[in-house]
Short mmCIF file of C-alpha atoms in Angstrom, two decimals:
data_model
loop_
_atom_site.label_atom_id
_atom_site.label_comp_id
_atom_site.label_asym_id
_atom_site.label_seq_id
_atom_site.Cartn_x
_atom_site.Cartn_y
_atom_site.Cartn_z
CA MET A 14 148.33 70.84 84.88
CA ASP A 15 145.97 67.88 84.95
CA ARG A 16 142.99 68.49 87.24
CA SER A 17 143.32 65.04 88.79
CA ASN A 18 146.43 66.27 90.66
CA ARG A 19 144.50 68.62 92.95
CA ASP A 20 145.87 69.20 96.49
CA GLU A 21 144.67 70.44 99.16
CA TYR A 22 141.67 73.40 120.82
CA TYR A 23 138.67 75.65 133.42
CA GLU A 24 140.34 75.62 135.42
CA TYR A 25 140.31 72.65 137.74
CA GLY A 26 137.34 70.37 137.62
CA HIS A 27 134.04 71.29 139.20
CA GLU A 28 133.60 74.84 140.42
CA LEU A 29 133.70 74.27 144.17
CA ASN A 30 130.48 75.11 145.91
CA ASP A 31 131.00 78.45 147.67
CA MET A 32 131.44 77.91 151.38
CA ASP A 33 129.15 79.83 153.65
CA LYS A 34 131.27 82.84 154.46
CA LYS A 35 129.41 83.32 157.72
CA SER A 36 130.39 79.88 158.92
CA LYS A 37 133.86 78.98 160.11
CA GLU A 38 133.12 75.29 160.55
CA TYR A 39 134.68 74.28 157.21
CA ASN A 40 135.19 70.74 158.44
CA SER A 41 131.48 70.07 158.58
CA ILE A 42 130.40 70.78 155.04
CA GLN A 43 127.29 68.83 154.04
CA VAL A 44 127.18 67.04 150.69
CA ASP A 45 123.89 66.96 148.83
CA ASP A 46 123.20 63.27 148.33
CA SER A 47 120.76 64.05 145.55
CA TYR A 48 123.61 64.86 143.21
CA GLU A 49 124.37 61.21 142.65
CA GLU A 50 120.76 60.63 141.64
CA MET A 51 120.87 63.10 138.76
CA THR A 52 120.30 61.57 135.37
CA PRO A 53 122.48 62.28 132.35
CA GLY A 54 119.69 64.42 130.95
CA GLU A 55 119.78 66.62 134.08
CA ASN A 56 123.53 66.92 134.42
CA VAL A 57 126.08 65.61 131.98
CA GLU A 58 128.92 67.84 133.15
CA THR A 59 132.17 65.98 132.84
CA LYS A 60 132.86 64.19 136.12
CA LEU A 61 136.33 64.25 137.55
CA GLY A 62 138.38 61.12 137.71
CA TRP A 63 141.96 60.56 138.73
CA PHE A 64 143.16 61.55 135.28
CA ASN A 65 141.46 64.94 135.47
CA ARG A 66 142.75 65.53 138.99
CA LEU A 67 146.26 64.90 137.72
CA VAL A 68 146.03 67.95 135.48
CA ALA A 69 143.48 69.87 137.52
CA SER A 70 145.72 72.85 138.18
CA THR A 71 146.03 73.77 134.50
CA ALA A 72 143.69 71.84 132.21
CA GLU A 73 140.14 72.79 131.31
CA THR A 74 137.86 69.89 132.21
CA LYS A 75 134.58 71.61 131.41
CA GLY A 76 132.43 69.57 129.07
CA ILE A 77 129.62 70.68 126.76
CA ASP A 78 127.27 71.94 129.48
CA PRO A 79 126.60 75.71 129.26
CA ILE A 80 129.16 78.16 130.62
CA THR A 81 127.56 80.07 133.49
CA ASP A 82 127.75 83.83 133.94
CA GLU A 83 130.09 83.31 136.91
CA GLU A 84 132.52 81.39 134.70
CA LYS A 85 132.59 84.02 131.96
CA ASN A 86 135.89 85.80 132.67
CA ASP A 87 137.39 86.39 129.22
CA THR A 88 137.01 90.09 128.39
CA SER A 89 139.75 90.26 125.77
CA MET A 90 138.68 91.16 122.26
CA LEU A 91 142.25 90.43 121.25
CA ASN A 92 141.68 86.80 122.23
CA ALA A 93 138.69 86.62 119.92
CA ALA A 94 140.67 88.02 116.99
CA SER A 95 144.06 86.37 117.56
CA MET A 96 142.48 82.93 117.78
CA TRP A 97 141.58 83.03 114.11
CA PHE A 98 144.39 85.32 113.01
CA THR A 99 146.97 82.71 113.97
CA ALA A 100 144.88 79.74 112.78
CA ASN A 101 144.93 81.18 109.26
CA MET A 102 148.45 82.66 109.11
CA VAL A 103 149.68 79.20 108.19
CA LEU A 104 150.98 76.94 105.45
CA PRO A 105 147.54 75.39 104.61
CA ALA A 106 146.16 78.84 103.75
CA PHE A 107 149.13 79.47 101.46
CA SER A 108 148.51 76.10 99.80
CA ILE A 109 144.86 76.94 99.08
CA GLY A 110 146.02 80.14 97.41
CA CYS A 111 148.25 78.17 95.06
CA LEU A 112 145.25 76.34 93.61
CA GLY A 113 143.99 79.30 91.60
CA PRO A 114 146.91 79.45 89.17
CA MET A 115 148.25 75.91 89.50
CA LEU A 116 145.02 73.91 89.26
CA TYR A 117 142.53 76.24 87.62
CA ASP A 118 144.98 78.19 85.47
CA LEU A 119 143.60 81.55 86.63
CA ASN A 120 145.78 84.61 86.38
CA PHE A 121 146.84 86.53 89.49
CA GLY A 122 144.21 89.28 89.15
CA VAL A 123 141.29 86.88 88.88
CA SER A 124 142.68 84.75 91.72
CA VAL A 125 142.80 87.81 93.99
CA LEU A 126 139.21 88.73 93.19
CA VAL A 127 138.07 85.17 93.98
CA VAL A 128 140.07 85.18 97.23
CA VAL A 129 138.57 88.46 98.46
CA PHE A 130 134.94 87.73 97.55
CA PHE A 131 134.71 84.11 98.72
CA SER A 132 136.78 84.77 101.86
CA ILE A 133 134.38 87.51 102.96
CA LEU A 134 131.46 85.22 102.20
CA GLY A 135 133.00 82.48 104.32
CA LEU A 136 134.31 84.45 107.29
CA ALA A 137 130.97 86.26 107.81
CA SER A 138 129.32 83.11 109.22
CA VAL A 139 132.25 82.44 111.56
CA SER A 140 132.05 85.99 112.96
CA PHE A 141 128.26 85.80 113.27
CA PHE A 142 128.15 82.57 115.27
CA SER A 143 131.00 83.78 117.50
CA VAL A 144 128.46 86.26 118.90
CA PHE A 145 126.27 83.35 120.05
CA GLY A 146 129.05 81.92 122.21
CA ALA A 147 129.28 85.04 124.36
CA GLU A 148 125.51 85.59 124.48
CA LEU A 149 124.39 82.04 125.32
CA GLY A 150 127.50 80.28 126.66
CA LEU A 151 126.78 77.28 124.44
CA ARG A 152 129.31 75.32 122.40
CA GLN A 153 128.64 75.43 118.67
CA MET A 154 127.40 71.86 118.30
CA VAL A 155 125.11 72.27 121.35
CA LEU A 156 123.90 75.60 119.98
CA SER A 157 123.08 73.75 116.77
CA ARG A 158 120.32 71.89 118.60
CA TYR A 159 118.42 75.18 118.65
CA LEU A 160 119.40 76.19 115.12
CA VAL A 161 118.78 73.03 113.08
CA GLY A 162 116.93 70.83 115.59
CA ASN A 163 118.05 68.25 118.13
CA LEU A 164 118.26 65.26 115.80
CA CYS A 165 119.89 67.12 112.92
CA ALA A 166 122.40 68.77 115.25
CA ARG A 167 123.66 65.35 116.28
CA ALA A 168 124.11 64.42 112.63
CA PHE A 169 126.13 67.60 112.15
CA ALA A 170 128.16 66.72 115.27
CA ILE A 171 129.13 63.44 113.63
CA ILE A 172 130.08 65.21 110.40
CA ASN A 173 132.00 67.83 112.38
CA THR A 174 133.94 65.13 114.22
CA VAL A 175 134.99 63.61 110.91
CA ALA A 176 135.84 67.03 109.52
CA CYS A 177 138.03 67.94 112.53
CA VAL A 178 140.08 64.78 112.18
CA GLY A 179 140.09 64.95 108.38
CA TRP A 180 141.41 68.50 108.21
CA GLY A 181 143.96 67.61 110.86
CA ILE A 182 145.18 64.77 108.66
CA VAL A 183 145.40 66.87 105.49
CA ASN A 184 147.21 69.70 107.29
CA THR A 185 149.60 67.34 109.06
CA VAL A 186 150.57 65.54 105.87
CA SER A 187 151.18 68.86 104.11
CA ALA A 188 153.53 69.99 106.89
CA ALA A 189 155.26 66.61 107.01
CA GLN A 190 156.00 66.85 103.28
CA LEU A 191 157.73 70.20 103.80
CA LEU A 192 159.76 68.86 106.74
CA ASN A 193 160.74 65.92 104.56
CA LEU A 194 162.29 68.24 101.97
CA VAL A 195 164.76 69.99 104.27
CA ASN A 196 168.20 68.87 105.46
CA LYS A 197 169.02 66.59 102.56
CA PRO A 198 170.27 63.86 102.59
CA HIS A 199 169.28 63.47 106.26
CA ASN A 200 165.61 64.05 105.58
CA MET A 201 163.00 63.59 108.29
CA PRO A 202 160.74 60.64 107.33
CA LEU A 203 157.16 61.53 106.53
CA TRP A 204 155.85 59.52 109.48
CA ALA A 205 158.18 61.35 111.86
CA GLY A 206 156.99 64.70 110.53
CA CYS A 207 153.41 63.65 111.23
CA VAL A 208 154.32 62.66 114.80
CA VAL A 209 156.07 66.00 115.40
CA ILE A 210 153.11 68.05 114.17
CA VAL A 211 150.44 66.08 116.03
CA GLY A 212 152.57 65.81 119.18
CA SER A 213 152.97 69.58 119.25
CA THR A 214 149.22 69.98 118.76
CA VAL A 215 148.53 67.73 121.76
CA LEU A 216 150.66 69.93 124.02
CA ILE A 217 148.41 72.91 123.29
CA THR A 218 144.94 71.41 122.98
CA PHE A 219 145.30 69.18 126.06
CA PHE A 220 145.04 72.13 128.45
CA GLY A 221 142.01 73.76 126.88
CA TYR A 222 140.55 77.23 126.32
CA ASN A 223 143.01 79.48 128.22
CA VAL A 224 146.22 77.88 127.00
CA ILE A 225 144.90 77.74 123.44
CA HIS A 226 144.16 81.45 123.43
CA ALA A 227 147.57 82.23 124.95
CA TYR A 228 149.33 80.20 122.25
CA GLN A 229 147.29 81.63 119.42
CA LYS A 230 147.97 85.19 120.60
CA TYR A 231 151.68 85.03 119.79
CA SER A 232 152.54 82.05 117.58
CA TRP A 233 151.66 83.93 114.37
CA ILE A 234 154.71 86.19 114.66
CA PRO A 235 157.40 83.84 113.24
CA ASN A 236 155.01 82.64 110.53
CA PHE A 237 154.33 86.22 109.45
CA ALA A 238 158.08 86.89 109.28
CA VAL A 239 158.66 83.85 107.07
CA PHE A 240 155.95 84.94 104.67
CA PHE A 241 157.79 88.26 104.27
CA VAL A 242 160.94 86.34 103.42
CA ILE A 243 158.93 84.51 100.74
CA ILE A 244 157.73 87.84 99.33
CA ALA A 245 161.31 89.10 99.13
CA ARG A 246 162.59 85.94 97.46
CA LEU A 247 159.67 85.90 95.04
CA LYS A 248 160.42 89.47 94.01
CA LEU A 249 164.14 88.78 93.55
CA SER A 250 163.47 85.64 91.51
CA GLY A 251 161.83 87.65 88.74
CA LYS A 252 159.53 84.72 87.93
CA PHE A 253 156.20 86.36 88.83
CA SER A 254 153.84 87.55 86.13
CA ASN A 255 150.14 88.38 86.23
CA GLY A 256 149.29 86.03 83.37
CA PRO A 257 146.70 86.51 80.64
CA TRP A 258 143.17 87.55 81.51
CA GLY A 259 140.69 84.86 80.56
CA GLY A 260 137.01 85.03 79.83
CA GLY A 261 133.99 83.03 78.80
CA PRO A 262 132.30 79.99 80.35
CA THR A 263 135.52 78.05 80.95
CA THR A 264 137.01 80.81 83.09
CA ALA A 265 133.64 81.20 84.85
CA GLY A 266 133.67 77.49 85.69
CA ASP A 267 137.23 77.71 87.02
CA VAL A 268 136.31 80.76 89.14
CA LEU A 269 133.36 78.88 90.67
CA SER A 270 135.45 75.80 91.38
CA TYR A 271 138.30 77.78 92.95
CA GLY A 272 135.71 79.75 94.93
CA VAL A 273 134.50 76.52 96.53
CA SER A 274 138.00 75.83 97.87
CA VAL A 275 138.44 79.39 99.19
CA TYR A 276 134.96 79.48 100.76
CA GLY A 277 135.43 76.05 102.32
CA PHE A 278 138.67 77.13 103.96
CA ALA A 279 137.34 80.51 105.19
CA ALA A 280 133.97 79.16 106.37
CA GLY A 281 135.47 75.95 107.74
CA TRP A 282 135.51 77.44 111.26
CA THR A 283 131.74 78.12 111.24
CA THR A 284 130.87 74.92 113.09
CA TYR A 285 133.59 75.73 115.67
CA ALA A 286 132.93 79.47 116.13
CA ALA A 287 131.00 79.67 119.44
CA ASP A 288 133.47 77.32 121.15
CA TYR A 289 136.02 80.12 121.41
CA THR A 290 133.84 82.94 122.77
CA VAL A 291 131.80 81.05 125.41
CA TYR A 292 133.90 82.47 128.26
CA MET A 293 133.25 86.06 127.17
CA PRO A 294 130.70 87.92 129.39
CA LYS A 295 127.13 88.02 128.13
CA ASN A 296 127.08 91.83 128.09
CA THR A 297 130.06 92.04 125.72
CA ASN A 298 129.31 94.31 122.78
CA LYS A 299 128.14 91.98 120.00
CA PHE A 300 129.17 94.32 117.20
CA LYS A 301 132.71 94.40 118.63
CA ILE A 302 132.87 90.60 118.73
CA PHE A 303 131.73 90.38 115.12
CA SER A 304 134.15 93.09 114.00
CA TRP A 305 137.20 91.76 115.87
CA VAL A 306 136.65 88.20 114.69
CA SER A 307 136.11 89.40 111.12
CA ALA A 308 139.34 91.39 111.21
CA GLY A 309 141.20 88.46 112.75
CA LEU A 310 140.04 86.26 109.89
CA ALA A 311 140.21 88.64 106.96
CA PHE A 312 143.83 89.79 107.16
CA PRO A 313 145.54 86.37 107.25
CA LEU A 314 143.12 84.92 104.70
CA PHE A 315 143.74 87.72 102.23
CA PHE A 316 147.47 87.80 102.94
CA CYS A 317 148.24 84.07 102.76
CA LEU A 318 145.85 83.19 99.94
CA ILE A 319 147.00 86.06 97.74
CA LEU A 320 150.66 85.25 98.43
CA GLY A 321 149.98 81.63 97.49
CA SER A 322 148.37 82.79 94.27
CA ALA A 323 151.40 84.95 93.46
CA CYS A 324 153.80 82.06 94.03
CA GLY A 325 151.55 79.81 91.97
CA ARG A 326 151.71 82.21 89.06
CA ALA A 327 155.50 82.27 89.36
CA ALA A 328 155.60 78.46 89.34
CA LYS A 329 153.80 78.49 85.99
CA ASN A 330 156.95 80.13 84.60
CA ASP A 331 159.47 77.71 86.12
CA ALA A 332 159.46 73.96 85.50
CA TYR A 333 161.45 73.14 88.67
CA TRP A 334 159.09 75.10 90.91
CA SER A 335 156.15 73.44 89.19
CA ASP A 336 157.63 69.98 89.68
CA LEU A 337 158.14 70.61 93.41
CA TYR A 338 154.55 71.79 93.69
CA ASN A 339 153.27 68.70 91.88
CA SER A 340 155.22 66.39 94.18
CA SER A 341 154.78 68.17 97.54
CA ALA A 342 151.92 70.67 97.04
CA GLY A 343 152.19 74.08 98.74
CA GLY A 344 155.06 72.94 100.94
CA GLY A 345 157.06 72.03 97.88
CA LEU A 346 156.50 75.47 96.40
CA VAL A 347 157.62 77.12 99.65
CA TYR A 348 160.79 75.04 99.49
CA ALA A 349 161.33 76.01 95.86
CA VAL A 350 161.09 79.73 96.68
CA LEU A 351 163.25 79.66 99.81
CA VAL A 352 165.98 77.08 99.33
CA PRO A 353 167.42 76.26 95.87
CA ASN A 354 169.46 79.15 94.48
CA SER A 355 168.14 81.25 97.34
CA VAL A 356 168.85 81.66 101.08
CA HIS A 357 169.91 78.00 101.52
CA GLY A 358 170.32 77.08 105.22
CA PHE A 359 168.25 80.04 106.40
CA GLY A 360 165.64 79.09 103.84
CA GLN A 361 165.46 75.58 105.27
CA PHE A 362 165.05 77.08 108.76
CA CYS A 363 162.16 79.16 107.44
CA CYS A 364 160.63 76.02 105.94
CA VAL A 365 160.67 74.34 109.35
CA ILE A 366 159.02 77.39 110.96
CA LEU A 367 156.29 77.42 108.35
CA ALA A 368 155.73 73.67 108.61
CA MET A 369 155.28 74.05 112.37
CA SER A 370 152.73 76.80 111.74
CA THR A 371 150.33 73.98 110.90
CA VAL A 372 150.00 73.36 114.65
CA ALA A 373 148.09 76.66 114.97
CA ASN A 374 145.68 75.47 112.29
CA ASN A 375 145.25 72.05 113.88
CA VAL A 376 144.63 73.39 117.40
CA PRO A 377 140.99 74.44 116.75
CA ASN A 378 140.34 71.10 115.04
CA MET A 379 141.65 69.02 117.90
CA TYR A 380 139.93 71.09 120.63
CA THR A 381 136.55 71.12 118.92
CA VAL A 382 136.65 67.43 118.00
CA ALA A 383 136.21 66.56 121.70
CA LEU A 384 133.22 68.88 122.06
CA SER A 385 131.70 67.48 118.87
CA VAL A 386 131.96 63.89 120.10
CA GLN A 387 130.41 64.82 123.44
CA SER A 388 127.51 66.48 121.56
CA ILE A 389 126.58 63.34 119.63
CA TYR A 390 125.14 61.24 122.48
CA GLU A 391 124.73 61.89 126.22
CA PRO A 392 126.85 58.97 127.52
CA LEU A 393 129.78 60.24 125.46
CA ALA A 394 129.68 63.49 127.47
CA LYS A 395 130.57 61.53 130.61
CA VAL A 396 134.03 60.87 129.19
CA PRO A 397 136.34 63.82 130.05
CA ARG A 398 137.04 66.26 127.24
CA VAL A 399 140.80 65.73 127.47
CA VAL A 400 140.33 62.03 126.74
CA TRP A 401 138.49 62.76 123.50
CA THR A 402 141.16 65.31 122.59
CA LEU A 403 143.88 62.70 123.03
CA LEU A 404 141.92 60.10 121.07
CA GLY A 405 141.32 62.59 118.27
CA ASN A 406 145.04 63.25 118.01
CA ILE A 407 145.82 59.52 118.09
CA PHE A 408 143.45 58.89 115.17
CA THR A 409 144.92 61.87 113.33
CA VAL A 410 148.54 60.78 113.62
CA ALA A 411 147.74 57.15 112.80
CA ILE A 412 145.85 57.97 109.63
CA ALA A 413 148.20 60.80 108.64
CA CYS A 414 151.23 58.49 108.77
CA ALA A 415 149.51 56.17 106.31
CA ALA A 416 148.05 58.94 104.15
CA ALA A 417 151.46 60.57 103.73
CA TYR A 418 152.60 57.48 101.80
CA LYS A 419 149.50 55.97 100.22
CA PHE A 420 146.35 58.06 99.94
CA ARG A 421 147.16 61.76 100.39
CA THR A 422 145.27 62.66 97.21
CA PHE A 423 142.20 60.73 98.36
CA MET A 424 142.20 62.60 101.69
CA ASN A 425 142.32 65.93 99.86
CA TYR A 426 139.38 64.92 97.66
CA PHE A 427 137.46 63.61 100.68
CA MET A 428 137.89 66.86 102.63
CA ASP A 429 136.75 68.87 99.63
CA SER A 430 133.49 66.91 99.80
CA ILE A 431 133.14 67.43 103.56
CA GLY A 432 133.27 71.19 102.96
CA TYR A 433 129.88 71.31 101.24
CA TYR A 434 128.04 70.74 104.51
CA LEU A 435 129.03 74.22 105.70
CA ALA A 436 126.74 75.93 103.19
CA ILE A 437 123.90 73.58 104.13
CA TYR A 438 124.41 74.30 107.84
CA VAL A 439 124.52 78.07 107.33
CA ALA A 440 121.33 78.07 105.19
CA MET A 441 119.26 76.30 107.87
CA ALA A 442 120.82 78.02 110.90
CA LEU A 443 120.28 81.52 109.50
CA SER A 444 116.70 80.61 108.56
CA GLU A 445 115.95 79.48 112.12
CA HIS A 446 117.51 82.51 113.79
CA PHE A 447 116.11 85.26 111.56
CA ILE A 448 112.78 83.80 110.40
CA TYR A 449 111.51 81.69 113.30
CA ARG A 450 113.31 83.35 116.23
CA ARG A 451 113.17 86.79 114.61
CA GLY A 452 116.80 87.44 115.40
CA LYS A 453 116.13 87.57 119.17
CA PHE A 454 118.51 85.87 121.61
CA SER A 455 115.72 85.95 124.23
CA THR A 456 114.05 83.09 122.34
CA TYR A 457 116.92 80.76 123.30
CA ASN A 458 116.85 79.19 126.77
CA PRO A 459 120.31 77.73 127.51
CA GLU A 460 118.79 75.67 130.34
CA ASP A 461 117.00 73.57 127.71
CA TRP A 462 120.27 72.57 126.03
CA ASN A 463 119.76 68.87 126.79
CA ASN A 464 115.98 68.71 127.23
CA TRP A 465 114.51 66.60 124.45
CA LYS A 466 111.00 67.86 125.30
CA LYS A 467 111.89 71.54 124.81
CA LEU A 468 114.35 71.55 121.90
CA PRO A 469 113.21 71.65 118.25
CA VAL A 470 112.84 68.08 117.04
CA GLY A 471 115.00 68.44 113.96
CA ILE A 472 112.85 66.74 111.33
CA ALA A 473 112.98 69.80 109.08
CA GLY A 474 116.74 69.99 109.56
CA CYS A 475 117.25 66.33 108.67
CA ALA A 476 115.06 66.71 105.57
CA GLY A 477 117.02 69.78 104.50
CA LEU A 478 120.34 68.01 105.05
CA ILE A 479 119.37 64.91 103.08
CA CYS A 480 117.72 66.70 100.16
CA SER A 481 120.53 69.23 99.80
CA CYS A 482 123.06 66.41 99.46
CA PHE A 483 121.39 65.50 96.17
CA GLY A 484 121.77 69.12 95.05
CA VAL A 485 125.44 69.05 95.93
CA ALA A 486 125.90 65.88 93.91
CA VAL A 487 124.28 67.46 90.86
CA GLY A 488 126.28 70.69 91.08
CA MET A 489 129.73 69.59 92.23
CA ASP A 490 132.81 69.43 90.04
CA GLN A 491 135.54 67.28 91.56
CA SER A 492 138.14 64.98 90.08
CA TYR A 493 136.19 61.91 91.23
CA TRP A 494 132.67 63.22 90.46
CA ILE A 495 131.22 65.83 88.14
CA GLY A 496 127.51 66.48 88.53
CA GLU A 497 125.14 66.92 85.63
CA ALA A 498 124.77 70.66 86.26
CA GLY A 499 128.43 71.18 87.04
CA ARG A 500 129.64 69.60 83.82
CA LYS A 501 127.69 72.07 81.68
CA ILE A 502 129.79 75.08 82.76
CA GLY A 503 132.73 75.63 80.44
CA GLN A 504 135.19 73.13 79.03
CA TYR A 505 136.17 71.58 82.38
CA GLY A 506 132.96 72.13 84.32
CA GLY A 507 132.27 74.46 87.22
CA ASP A 508 131.48 73.65 90.84
CA ILE A 509 128.11 75.00 91.96
CA GLY A 510 127.61 72.36 94.65
CA LEU A 511 127.81 74.95 97.45
CA GLU A 512 125.21 77.17 95.85
CA MET A 513 122.81 74.31 95.10
CA GLY A 514 123.28 72.80 98.57
CA PHE A 515 122.57 76.17 100.21
CA GLY A 516 119.52 76.86 98.05
CA ILE A 517 117.88 73.46 98.47
CA ALA A 518 118.57 73.37 102.23
CA PHE A 519 116.98 76.82 102.59
CA VAL A 520 113.86 75.85 100.65
CA ILE A 521 113.31 72.43 102.26
CA TYR A 522 113.97 73.72 105.79
CA ASN A 523 111.50 76.58 105.38
CA ILE A 524 108.85 74.22 104.05
CA GLY A 525 109.33 71.69 106.85
CA ARG A 526 109.93 74.00 109.82
CA PRO A 527 106.43 75.56 109.94
CA LEU A 528 104.93 72.06 109.79
CA GLU A 529 107.24 70.89 112.56
CA ARG A 530 106.26 73.86 114.75
CA LYS A 531 102.57 73.22 114.04
CA TYR A 532 102.54 69.53 114.91
CA PHE A 533 105.21 69.45 117.65
CA GLY A 534 104.86 72.99 118.99
CA ARG A 535 108.61 73.60 119.06
#
């Protein structure tokens, strides 16, 4: 297959001030007039307007200000795990798994090894930063102000906003393509499929943290069942084979390139992680949080990616399956396994279920996009979170409807490039926590979350981000750009952009951070 064909989320308003229980004169409550005089830097909690009051009984209107100990009421470890379990038991994960055999011509055994190693590498950072949410009550992009510096964190918030919408577009188009294949000749138009997926996402993300966790706790069940149907049909088809074991620099290059895709998908939640544990009590066992989140990530990643690899290997032995994959990516391969010469009408029903699974993957994107926008600039935090969520979904559906017809391939390539920033972020954030804060949470003061005079400036972080981008460019291997270092690995090149980005970011940050601390004292 030609490499140029590559595919690819508190209750009502303010917490009311506790009435003096000793007083029964509730009709004479005094209002502190000084509240109105607070500056954005002192209090940028989302203020309630008529729109928020309309949904006050159910929707979370909390903005990016820290979650207080009194608000931390989520003690469920199952919530922490099921959030990510469901977000990865989805069609997009299956599609990433297909890339190993279909794009990089790896056999099943090598694909499995790549899936396991790079998935563990990616999910570790998601699990680690989930601990910070419970400990500090800070959203991930606000927490980043401590980890990579105030200025750099805002740059990452911009990138994260683009990434949330971008992944939402790619996932939505993939699901719309699968919906378009079923019920011939009365096929659902691609634009209508996009509207269905994004509309369903709005219904969940609009109401915030509690509803999101409730949805994610159970919506994996039908998806899991459909994947078992795929396993059964794959076995009965007799098309699967392990394929020949490769070797040498060309196979090494393909392994590295496929590893970038797997790592990017597994680690993609890193810049979202703390958002979904901020309501967990501060005294929650940190090892349990890490372990539960890791388990919630590992099983669906291994399961879906390996199943995608198996179906990809089978497609190498069947021209019709391969053609459907080339035209409609992972969704087309699902259709090929389930419908023609298979379980027919039931297979089409399964296709619809799996297409709708994309909602669970889009939910974290569309919840976090609002928090990312609010983290960019203080005035943006005055706009209620639900408004940014709705705007994020509007942008997603508008662009997805166009991308489904005109530039789907470009969007896939673009999102592959966005993924490199995860390694850069992890390199600098881990350096700050373990080297300069010595791994101690006591060195973080959540009350300084918006105090420009107390937060790290972020010069070292910005330098690390900029310099590492050059390293990524030299090491990457994509259809639209092959770096000088990347092209030297094997016949088709090998992608070492992640490794070079991580390494350069680590070095530059640890050169600049001591100087920043010396001259700015923070």
